[in-house]
XYZ file of C-alpha atoms in Angstrom:
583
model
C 6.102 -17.170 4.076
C 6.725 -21.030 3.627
C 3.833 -23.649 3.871
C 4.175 -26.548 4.626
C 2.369 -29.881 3.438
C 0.640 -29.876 6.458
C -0.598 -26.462 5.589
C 1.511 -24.456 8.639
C 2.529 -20.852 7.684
C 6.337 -20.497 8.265
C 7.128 -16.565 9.146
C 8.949 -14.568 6.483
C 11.325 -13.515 9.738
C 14.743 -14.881 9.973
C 14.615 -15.768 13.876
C 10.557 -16.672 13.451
C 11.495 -18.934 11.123
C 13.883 -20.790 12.993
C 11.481 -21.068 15.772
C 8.397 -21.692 13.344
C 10.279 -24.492 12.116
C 10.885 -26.125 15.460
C 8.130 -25.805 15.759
C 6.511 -27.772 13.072
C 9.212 -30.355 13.685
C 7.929 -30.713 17.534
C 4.524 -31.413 16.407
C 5.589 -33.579 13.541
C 7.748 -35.399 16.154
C 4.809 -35.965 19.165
C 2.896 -36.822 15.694
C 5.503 -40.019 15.009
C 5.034 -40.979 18.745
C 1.787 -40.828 18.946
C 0.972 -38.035 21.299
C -0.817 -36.155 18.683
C -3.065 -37.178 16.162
C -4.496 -34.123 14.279
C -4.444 -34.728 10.341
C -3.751 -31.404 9.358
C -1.937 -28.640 11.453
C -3.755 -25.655 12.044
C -1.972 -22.666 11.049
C 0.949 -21.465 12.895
C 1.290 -17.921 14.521
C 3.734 -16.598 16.149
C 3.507 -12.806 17.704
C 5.186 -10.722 20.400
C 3.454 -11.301 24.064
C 1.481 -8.758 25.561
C 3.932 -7.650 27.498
C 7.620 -8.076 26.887
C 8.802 -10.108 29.851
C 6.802 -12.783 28.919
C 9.276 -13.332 26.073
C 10.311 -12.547 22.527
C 7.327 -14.945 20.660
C 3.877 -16.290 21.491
C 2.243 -19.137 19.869
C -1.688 -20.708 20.494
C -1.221 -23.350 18.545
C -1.595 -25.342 21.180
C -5.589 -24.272 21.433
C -5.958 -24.618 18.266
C -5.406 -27.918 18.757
C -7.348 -28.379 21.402
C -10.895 -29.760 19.702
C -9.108 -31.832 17.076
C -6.968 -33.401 19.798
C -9.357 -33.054 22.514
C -6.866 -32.295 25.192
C -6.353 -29.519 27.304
C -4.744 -27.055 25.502
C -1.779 -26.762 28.296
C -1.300 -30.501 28.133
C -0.726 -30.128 24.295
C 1.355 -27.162 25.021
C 3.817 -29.570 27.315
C 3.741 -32.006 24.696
C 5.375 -29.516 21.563
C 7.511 -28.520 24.848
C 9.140 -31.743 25.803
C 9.732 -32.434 21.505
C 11.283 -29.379 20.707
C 14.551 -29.943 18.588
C 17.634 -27.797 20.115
C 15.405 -26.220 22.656
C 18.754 -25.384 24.511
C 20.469 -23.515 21.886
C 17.570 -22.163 20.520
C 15.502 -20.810 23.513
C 16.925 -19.311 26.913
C 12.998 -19.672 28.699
C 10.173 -21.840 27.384
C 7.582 -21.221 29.407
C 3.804 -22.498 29.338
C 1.016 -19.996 30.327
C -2.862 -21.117 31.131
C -4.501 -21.517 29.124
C -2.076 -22.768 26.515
C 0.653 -20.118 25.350
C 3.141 -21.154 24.500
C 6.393 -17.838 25.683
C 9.760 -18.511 24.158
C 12.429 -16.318 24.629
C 14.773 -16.920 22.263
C 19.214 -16.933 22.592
C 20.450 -13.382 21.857
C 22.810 -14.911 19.129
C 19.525 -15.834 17.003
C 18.975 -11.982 17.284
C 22.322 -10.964 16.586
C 22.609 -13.641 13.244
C 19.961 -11.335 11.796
C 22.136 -7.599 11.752
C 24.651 -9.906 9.442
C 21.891 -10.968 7.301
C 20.596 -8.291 6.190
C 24.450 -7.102 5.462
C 24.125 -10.139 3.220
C 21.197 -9.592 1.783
C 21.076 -5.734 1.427
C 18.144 -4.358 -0.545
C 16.612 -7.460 -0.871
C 15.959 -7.911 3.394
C 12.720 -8.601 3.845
C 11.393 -9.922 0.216
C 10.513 -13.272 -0.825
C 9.198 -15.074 -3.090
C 5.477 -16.419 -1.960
C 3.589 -14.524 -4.922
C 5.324 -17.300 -6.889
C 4.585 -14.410 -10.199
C 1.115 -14.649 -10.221
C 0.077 -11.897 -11.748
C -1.927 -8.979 -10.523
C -3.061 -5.859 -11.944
C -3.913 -2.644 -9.149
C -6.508 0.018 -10.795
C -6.538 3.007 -9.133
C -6.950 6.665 -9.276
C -8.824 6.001 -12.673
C -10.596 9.777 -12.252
C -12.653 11.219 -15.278
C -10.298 13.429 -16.963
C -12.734 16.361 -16.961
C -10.770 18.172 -14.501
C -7.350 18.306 -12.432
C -6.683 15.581 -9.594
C -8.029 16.885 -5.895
C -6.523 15.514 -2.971
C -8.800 12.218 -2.742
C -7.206 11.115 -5.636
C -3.703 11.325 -4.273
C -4.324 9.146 -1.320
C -5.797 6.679 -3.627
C -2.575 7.282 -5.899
C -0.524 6.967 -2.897
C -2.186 3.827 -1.737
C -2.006 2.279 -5.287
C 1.320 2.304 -5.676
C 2.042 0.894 -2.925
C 0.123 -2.427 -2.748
C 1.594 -2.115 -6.510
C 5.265 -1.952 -4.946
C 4.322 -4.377 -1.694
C 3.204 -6.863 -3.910
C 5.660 -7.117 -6.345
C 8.131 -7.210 -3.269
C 6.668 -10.544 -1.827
C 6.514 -12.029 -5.704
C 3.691 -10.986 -7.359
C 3.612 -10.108 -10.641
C 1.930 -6.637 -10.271
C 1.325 -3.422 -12.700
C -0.950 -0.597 -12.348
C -3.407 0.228 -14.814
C -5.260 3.895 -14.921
C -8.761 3.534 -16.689
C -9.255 6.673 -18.551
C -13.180 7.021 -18.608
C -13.256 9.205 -21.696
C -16.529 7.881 -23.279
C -20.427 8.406 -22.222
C -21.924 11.438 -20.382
C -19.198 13.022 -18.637
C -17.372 13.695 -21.790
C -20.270 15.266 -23.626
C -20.517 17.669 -20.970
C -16.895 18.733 -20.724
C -17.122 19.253 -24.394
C -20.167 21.520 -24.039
C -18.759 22.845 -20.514
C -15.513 24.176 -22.202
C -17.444 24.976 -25.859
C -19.315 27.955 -23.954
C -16.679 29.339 -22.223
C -14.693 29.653 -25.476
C -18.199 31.313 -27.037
C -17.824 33.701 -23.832
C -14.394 34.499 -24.263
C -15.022 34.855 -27.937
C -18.058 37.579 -27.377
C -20.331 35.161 -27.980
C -23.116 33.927 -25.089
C -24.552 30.726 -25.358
C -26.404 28.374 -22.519
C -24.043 26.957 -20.621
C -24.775 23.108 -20.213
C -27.073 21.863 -17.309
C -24.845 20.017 -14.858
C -21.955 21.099 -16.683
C -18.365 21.550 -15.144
C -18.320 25.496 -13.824
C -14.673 24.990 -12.294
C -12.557 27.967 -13.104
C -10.131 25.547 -14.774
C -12.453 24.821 -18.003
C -12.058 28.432 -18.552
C -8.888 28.062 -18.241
C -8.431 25.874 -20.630
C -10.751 26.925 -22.936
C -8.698 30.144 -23.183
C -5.668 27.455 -24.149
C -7.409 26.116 -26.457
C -8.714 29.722 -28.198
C -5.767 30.036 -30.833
C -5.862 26.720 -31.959
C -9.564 26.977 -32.393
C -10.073 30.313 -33.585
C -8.268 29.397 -37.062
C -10.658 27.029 -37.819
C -14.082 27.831 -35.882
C -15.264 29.868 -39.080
C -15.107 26.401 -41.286
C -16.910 24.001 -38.544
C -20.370 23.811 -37.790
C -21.340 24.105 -33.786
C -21.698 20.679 -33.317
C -17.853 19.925 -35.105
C -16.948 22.892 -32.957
C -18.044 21.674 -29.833
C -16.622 18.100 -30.708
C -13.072 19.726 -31.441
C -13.053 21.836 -27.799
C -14.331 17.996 -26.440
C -11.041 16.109 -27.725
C -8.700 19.454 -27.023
C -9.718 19.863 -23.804
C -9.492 15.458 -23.261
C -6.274 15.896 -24.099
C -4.750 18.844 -22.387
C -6.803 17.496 -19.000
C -5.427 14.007 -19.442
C -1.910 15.206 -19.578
C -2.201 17.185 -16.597
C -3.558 13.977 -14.708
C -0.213 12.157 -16.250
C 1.997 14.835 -15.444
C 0.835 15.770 -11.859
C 1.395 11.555 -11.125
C 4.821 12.074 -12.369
C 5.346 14.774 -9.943
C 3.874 12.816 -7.125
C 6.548 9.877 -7.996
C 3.766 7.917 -9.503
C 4.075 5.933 -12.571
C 1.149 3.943 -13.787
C 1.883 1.418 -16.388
C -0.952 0.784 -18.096
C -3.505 2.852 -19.111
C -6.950 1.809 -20.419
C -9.092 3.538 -22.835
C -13.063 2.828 -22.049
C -13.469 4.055 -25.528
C -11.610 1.606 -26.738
C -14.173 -0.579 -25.191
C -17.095 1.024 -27.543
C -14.999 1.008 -31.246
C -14.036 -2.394 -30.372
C -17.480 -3.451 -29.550
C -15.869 -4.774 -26.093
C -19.266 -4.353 -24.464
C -21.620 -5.463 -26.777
C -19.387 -8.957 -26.933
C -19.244 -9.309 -23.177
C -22.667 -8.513 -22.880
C -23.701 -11.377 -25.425
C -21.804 -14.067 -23.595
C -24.108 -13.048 -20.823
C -26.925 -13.060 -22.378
C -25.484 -16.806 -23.927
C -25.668 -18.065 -19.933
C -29.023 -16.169 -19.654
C -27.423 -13.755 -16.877
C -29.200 -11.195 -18.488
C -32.784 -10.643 -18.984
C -35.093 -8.113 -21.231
C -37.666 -5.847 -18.863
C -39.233 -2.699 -19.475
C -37.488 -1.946 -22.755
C -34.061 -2.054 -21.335
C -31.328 -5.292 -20.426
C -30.912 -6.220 -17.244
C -27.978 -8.085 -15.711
C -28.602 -10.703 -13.188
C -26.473 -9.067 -10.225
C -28.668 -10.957 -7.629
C -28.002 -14.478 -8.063
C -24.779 -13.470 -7.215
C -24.703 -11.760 -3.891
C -25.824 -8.121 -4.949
C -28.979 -6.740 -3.468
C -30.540 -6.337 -6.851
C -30.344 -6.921 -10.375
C -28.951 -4.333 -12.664
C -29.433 -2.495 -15.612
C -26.655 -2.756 -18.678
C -28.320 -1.506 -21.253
C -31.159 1.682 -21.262
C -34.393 1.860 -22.804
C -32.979 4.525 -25.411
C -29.697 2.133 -25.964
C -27.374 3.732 -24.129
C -25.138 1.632 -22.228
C -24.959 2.027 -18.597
C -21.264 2.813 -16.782
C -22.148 -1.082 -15.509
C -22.075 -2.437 -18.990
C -18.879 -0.614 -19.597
C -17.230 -1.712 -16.670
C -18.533 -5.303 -17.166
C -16.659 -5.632 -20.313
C -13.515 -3.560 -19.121
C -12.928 -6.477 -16.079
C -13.847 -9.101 -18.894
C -11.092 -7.784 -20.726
C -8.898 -7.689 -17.181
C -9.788 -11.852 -16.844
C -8.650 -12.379 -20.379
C -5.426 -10.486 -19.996
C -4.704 -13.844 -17.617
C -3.882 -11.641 -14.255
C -4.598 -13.945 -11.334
C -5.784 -11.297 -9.039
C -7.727 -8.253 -9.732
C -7.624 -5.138 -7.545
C -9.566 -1.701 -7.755
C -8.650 1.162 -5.367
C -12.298 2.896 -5.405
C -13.095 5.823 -3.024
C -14.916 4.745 -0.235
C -18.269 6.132 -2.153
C -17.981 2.782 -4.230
C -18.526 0.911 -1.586
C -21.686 -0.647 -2.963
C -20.423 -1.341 -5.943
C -18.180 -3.771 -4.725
C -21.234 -6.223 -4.667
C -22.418 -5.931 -8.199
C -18.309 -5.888 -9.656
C -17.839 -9.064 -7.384
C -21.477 -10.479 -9.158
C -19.512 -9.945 -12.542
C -16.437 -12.377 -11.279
C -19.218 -15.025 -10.407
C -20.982 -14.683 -13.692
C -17.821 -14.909 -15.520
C -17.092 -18.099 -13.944
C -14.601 -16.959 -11.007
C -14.598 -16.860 -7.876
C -15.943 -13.448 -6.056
C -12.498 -12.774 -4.516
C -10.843 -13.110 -7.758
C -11.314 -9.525 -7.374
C -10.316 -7.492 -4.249
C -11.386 -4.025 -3.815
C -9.647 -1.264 -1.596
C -11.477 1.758 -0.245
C -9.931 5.263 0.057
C -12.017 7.339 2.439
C -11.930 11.187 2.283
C -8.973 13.550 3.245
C -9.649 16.287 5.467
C -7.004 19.608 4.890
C -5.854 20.759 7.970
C -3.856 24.244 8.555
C -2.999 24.530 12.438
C -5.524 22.027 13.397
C -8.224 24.447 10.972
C -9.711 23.074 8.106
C -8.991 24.287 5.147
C -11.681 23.503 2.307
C -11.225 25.821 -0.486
C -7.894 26.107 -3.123
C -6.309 29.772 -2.269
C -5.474 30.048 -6.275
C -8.504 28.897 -7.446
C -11.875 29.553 -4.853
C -12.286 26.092 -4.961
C -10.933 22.483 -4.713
C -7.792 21.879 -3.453
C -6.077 20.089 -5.858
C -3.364 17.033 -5.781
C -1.122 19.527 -6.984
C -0.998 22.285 -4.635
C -0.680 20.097 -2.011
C 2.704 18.822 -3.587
C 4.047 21.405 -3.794
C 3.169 23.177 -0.707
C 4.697 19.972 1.611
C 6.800 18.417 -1.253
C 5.800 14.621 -2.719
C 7.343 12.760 0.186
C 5.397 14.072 2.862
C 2.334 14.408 0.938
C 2.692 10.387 0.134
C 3.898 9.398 3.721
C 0.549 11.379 5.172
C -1.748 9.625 2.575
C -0.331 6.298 3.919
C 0.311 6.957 7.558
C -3.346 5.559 7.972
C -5.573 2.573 7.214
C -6.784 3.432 4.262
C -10.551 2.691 5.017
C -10.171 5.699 8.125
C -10.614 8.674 7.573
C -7.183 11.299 6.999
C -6.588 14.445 8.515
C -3.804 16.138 6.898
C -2.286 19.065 8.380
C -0.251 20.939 5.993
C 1.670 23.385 8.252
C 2.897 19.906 10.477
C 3.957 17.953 7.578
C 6.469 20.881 6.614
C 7.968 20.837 9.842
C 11.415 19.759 10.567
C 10.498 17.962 13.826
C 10.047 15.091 15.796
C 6.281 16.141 15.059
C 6.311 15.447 12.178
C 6.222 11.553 11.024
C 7.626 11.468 7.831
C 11.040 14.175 8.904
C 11.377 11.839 11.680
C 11.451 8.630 9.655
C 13.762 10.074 6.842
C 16.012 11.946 9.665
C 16.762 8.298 10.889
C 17.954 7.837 7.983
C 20.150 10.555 7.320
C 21.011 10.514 10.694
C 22.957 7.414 10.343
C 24.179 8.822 7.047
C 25.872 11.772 9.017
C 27.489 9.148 10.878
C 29.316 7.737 8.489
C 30.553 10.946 7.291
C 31.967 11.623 11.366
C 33.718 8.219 11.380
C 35.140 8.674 8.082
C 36.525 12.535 9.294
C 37.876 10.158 12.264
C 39.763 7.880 10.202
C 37.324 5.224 11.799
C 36.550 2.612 8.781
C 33.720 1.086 8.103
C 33.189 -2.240 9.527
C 32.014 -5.720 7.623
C 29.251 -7.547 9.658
C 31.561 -10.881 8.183
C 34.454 -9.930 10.672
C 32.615 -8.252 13.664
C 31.618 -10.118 16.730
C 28.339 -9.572 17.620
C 27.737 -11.540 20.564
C 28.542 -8.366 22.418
C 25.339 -6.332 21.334
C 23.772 -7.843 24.337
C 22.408 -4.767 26.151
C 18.335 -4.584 25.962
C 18.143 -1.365 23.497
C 20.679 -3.098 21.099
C 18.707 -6.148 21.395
C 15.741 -3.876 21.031
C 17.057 -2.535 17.870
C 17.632 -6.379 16.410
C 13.920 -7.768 17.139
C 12.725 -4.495 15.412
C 14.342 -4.818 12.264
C 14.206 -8.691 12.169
C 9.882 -8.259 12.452
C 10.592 -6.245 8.956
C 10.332 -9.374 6.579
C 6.392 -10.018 8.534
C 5.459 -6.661 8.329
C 6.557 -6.321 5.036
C 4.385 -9.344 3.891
C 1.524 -8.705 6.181
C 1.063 -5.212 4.835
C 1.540 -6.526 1.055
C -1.178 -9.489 1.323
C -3.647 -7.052 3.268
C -3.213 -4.511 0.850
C -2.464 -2.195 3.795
C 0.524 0.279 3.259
C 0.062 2.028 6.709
C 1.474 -0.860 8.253
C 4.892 -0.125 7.001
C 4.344 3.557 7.808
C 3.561 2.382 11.198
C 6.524 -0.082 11.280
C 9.035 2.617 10.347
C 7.695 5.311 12.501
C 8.291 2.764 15.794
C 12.084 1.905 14.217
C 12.944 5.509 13.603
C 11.849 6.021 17.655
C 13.945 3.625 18.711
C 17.118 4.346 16.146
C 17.049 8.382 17.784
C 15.792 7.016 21.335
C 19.404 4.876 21.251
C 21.600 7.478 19.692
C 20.699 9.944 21.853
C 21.248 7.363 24.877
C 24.658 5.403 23.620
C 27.366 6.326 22.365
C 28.468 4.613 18.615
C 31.889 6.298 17.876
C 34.183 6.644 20.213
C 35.176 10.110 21.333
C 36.677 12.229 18.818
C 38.966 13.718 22.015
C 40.067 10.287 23.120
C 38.851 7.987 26.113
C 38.737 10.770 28.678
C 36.508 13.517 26.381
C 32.795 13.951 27.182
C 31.551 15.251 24.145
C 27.648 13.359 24.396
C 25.017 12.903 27.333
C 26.294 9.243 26.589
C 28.791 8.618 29.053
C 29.692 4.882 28.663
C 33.156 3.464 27.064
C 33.282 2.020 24.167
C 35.644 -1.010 23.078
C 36.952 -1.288 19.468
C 34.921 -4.449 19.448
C 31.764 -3.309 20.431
C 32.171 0.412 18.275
C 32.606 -2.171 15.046
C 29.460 -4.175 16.291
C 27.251 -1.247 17.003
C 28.692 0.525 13.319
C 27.182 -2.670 12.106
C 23.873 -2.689 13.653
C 23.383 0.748 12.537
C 24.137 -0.248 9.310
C 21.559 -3.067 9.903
C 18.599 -0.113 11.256
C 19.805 2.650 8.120
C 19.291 -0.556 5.287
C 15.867 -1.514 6.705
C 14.820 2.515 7.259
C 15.511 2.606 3.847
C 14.187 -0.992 2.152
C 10.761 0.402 3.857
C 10.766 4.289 2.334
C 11.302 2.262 -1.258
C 8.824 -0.058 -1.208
C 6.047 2.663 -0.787
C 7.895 4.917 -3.286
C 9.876 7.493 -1.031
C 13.270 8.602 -0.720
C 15.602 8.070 1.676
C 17.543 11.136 2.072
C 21.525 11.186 3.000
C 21.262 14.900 4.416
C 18.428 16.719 5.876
């Protein structure tokens, strides 16, 4: 994305580029004559028409120029029309629809330019440089480590990895952080949850906790735990005892979090003690430069923090009557920290639960002397577990939960990511686990990685063929001119927009999306043209495809496929996934 000092938006897009620029340079130009008189463009769009005959790209930048100019919008229109530079070797139809679109179908060689430039530019199509390396930091999964990761927290692992990966694509600066809440309630109670399971297994009954965890896990790993305790439980009091299955168990949980992301293909690289927060007296320091702008007030024996100045529907309590800080305070003085790190942009991937705490952790920005959307927060909604269109709610190891886990490695880490991402994120997901191990059209992410290998397993057949592998430098491509090949071109030159669309919406599906419609028409086209020639010579039928082939036009549709198999797989690894050769 370019702007311009006139504040228009240039597309990311080779060919939307070219035509953005015009353009800019047609309005500029009526500008200099005196046909227009606007100060400051409005921002420029450009999108496919409603229906394809109406051309390749639609602008309304004529009505949006309508008030400031106050014209009719199709008058304005015919002005940008009659000062387009190169409109002749640029566009084959301009055309001018009520009440001020602007349809321009642009010269086939603009489409073909783009299957050599991404042979130039390789692994690198579709990213740019707009996030200039500002600096962003993505938290997200950040679940308690009292227990093993259930399938909510993959789709918001899947999800924050990839506006992680999107962002740092389009020039950001970005790094995921995992806050490990390992201080306050939640600990004491897995410490006394997995203390009286190791009494039980030990003979011993004691009260197990109120509100404790009862997950068959913490007996698990209280049994783990047994022989390291059992040498020393005669020498420790209860309350050491209980402290010493609190920091076992911390540990062996928090390494199964880490080591189930690994599995999943997710590496976090930062993580974030809020204990850390409490020995370094994090909170009571951000608290106090609160209380210094008197954001915070004294009421009923506990602190209060003035949320509703800011937005929130009410003001909030930091610190209890007893002392105890709230899990506000803490996370008050963990995004204090984030500011003073110096990232530009703060974004939390919460499950859609959070949703009202978006208010109060926006309130925070504002008190802090930011602006509210200085922080951006993403919402995961729930994941429903499908088995032949049934639900399935309960783990079959366990009784309960299903966990990230199992789901890995019933489906594999690919599919399980693809699913998580193959919708909005703020929708609802229903994941069926028998589809997303099929090896069929049915099933999105086989059909998206088959592309791929697809065109892999062509290159093996031309090589058996003694057919080599053509450079896009020395192939003529003026002679992809049939509408599926052109088809083909306008879908991988929209990759650099969706790419940066997705990215600054924070909205992976959109790439899942993208690739799904590219992989349709990559298998809709091989199935309908031929590519190679016939291994049998001119006369052998060996493919429904029954039209011949030139050398010239094998070379340039080797290339295009090239073109297709790059961008198939530019899109897999930006939201983490593989790209396999064979399948």
């Amino acid at each position: 994305m370019l702007v311009t000092a006139e504040g228009i938006i240039l597309s990311p897009g080779i060919v939307q580029g070219k035509v953005a620029t015009a353009l800019l340079t047609a309005l500029n130009g009526a500008k200099q004559k005196g046909q227009l008189r606007t100060a400051v463009w409005p921002t420029l769009s450009l999108d496919a028409p409603k229906r394809p005959e109406w051309g390749d790209l639609a602008s309304t930048v004529a009505m949006s120029l309508a008030a400031s100019e106050q014209k009719a919008p199709h008058d304005i229109a015919q002005i940008i029309v009659d000062n387009l530079p190169e409109r002749d070797r640029l566009f084959d139809r301009v055309e001018i629809m009520r009440p001020g679109f602007l349809n321009l179908t642009v010269k086939p060689a603009l489409w073909q330019e783009v299957v050599r430039e991404i042979a130039v530019q390789g692994q690198s199509y579709g990213r740019t440089d707009i996030g200039a390396g500002r600096r962003v930091l993505v938290e997200y999964v950040s679940a308690n480590p009292t227990g093993p990761l259930h399938v909510g927290h993959g789709r918001g692992a899947a999800v924050g990895q990839a506006v992680v990966r999107l962002l740092n694509a389009i020039g950001y600066d970005a790094v995921g952080e995992y806050y490990i809440n390992d201080a306050g309630r939640q600990m004491k109670l897995l410490g006394a949850s997995v203390y009286a399971r190791y009494q039980e297994l030990s003979g011993r009954t004691i009260a197990f906790p109120e509100d404790g965890y009862h997950g068959s896990y913490i007996t698990a790993v209280a049994q783990q735990i047994k022989a390291q305790l059992d040498s020393v439980a005669e020498k420790l009091n209860p309350a050491d005892l209980e402290a010493r299955c609190r920091s076992l168990a911390y540990e062996m949980l928090l390494g199964l979090i880490r080591e189930d992301l690994r599995s999943f293909g997710i590496e976090i690289q930062s993580w974030f003690s809020e204990a850390s927060l409490l020995e370094s007296k994090a909170i009571e320091q951000a608290l106090d430069e609160l209380k210094a702008r008197e954001l915070l007030f004294h009421q009923e024996g506990a602190w209060w923090f003035r949320a509703s100045l800011y937005g929130d529907e009410k003001d909030r309590v930091v610190k209890k009557q007893d002392g105890e800080y709230t899990y506000l305070a803490s996370d008050i003085a963990y995004h204090h920290d984030k500011l003073r790190r110096g990232y530009d942009l703060l974004i939390n991937v919460f499950g859609a639960d959070h949703h009202g705490y978006v208010p109060r952790m926006q309130a925070v920005m504002q008190a802090y002397g930011h602006p509210k959307d200085r922080l951006q927060v993403v919402l995961v909604q729930l994941v429903k577990l499908l088995r032949d269109g049934v639900e399935v709610k309960m783990s079959k190891r366990t009784g309960e939960f299903i966990t990230m886990r199992e789901v890995i490695d019933e489906v594999g880490a690919d599919a399980a990511k693809f699913y998580f991402l193959m919708r909005d994120s703020k929708t609802h997901l229903e994941f069926d686990l028998e589809l997303a191990k099929q090896r069929s059209s049915d099933n999105p992410v086989y059909y998206v990685q088959y592309a791929h290998a697809r065109i892999c397993s062509l290159w093996r057949v031309a090589s058996e063929r003694g057919i080599v592998r053509p450079s896009a430098s020395d192939v003529d491509l003026t002679v992809l001119t049939d509408p599926d090949e052109l088809g083909l071109i306008k879908k991988v030159a929209a990759y650099p927009e969706v790419l940066q669309a997705s990215a600054l919406a924070f909205e992976p599906h959109r790439v899942t999306y993208y690739l799904q419609q590219l992989a349709a028409l990559l298998h809709t086209f091989y199935n309908k043209h031929r590519i190679l020639p016939p291994a049998g010579g001119p006369d052998a039928d060996e493919s429904v495809a029954t039209e011949v082939l030139t050398p010239s036009r094998t070379a340039a549709r080797l290339v295009l496929m090239a073109a297709v198999q790059q961008v198939i797989h530019n899109g897999l690894d930006v939201l983490g996934l593989s790209a396999p050769e064979q399948m």
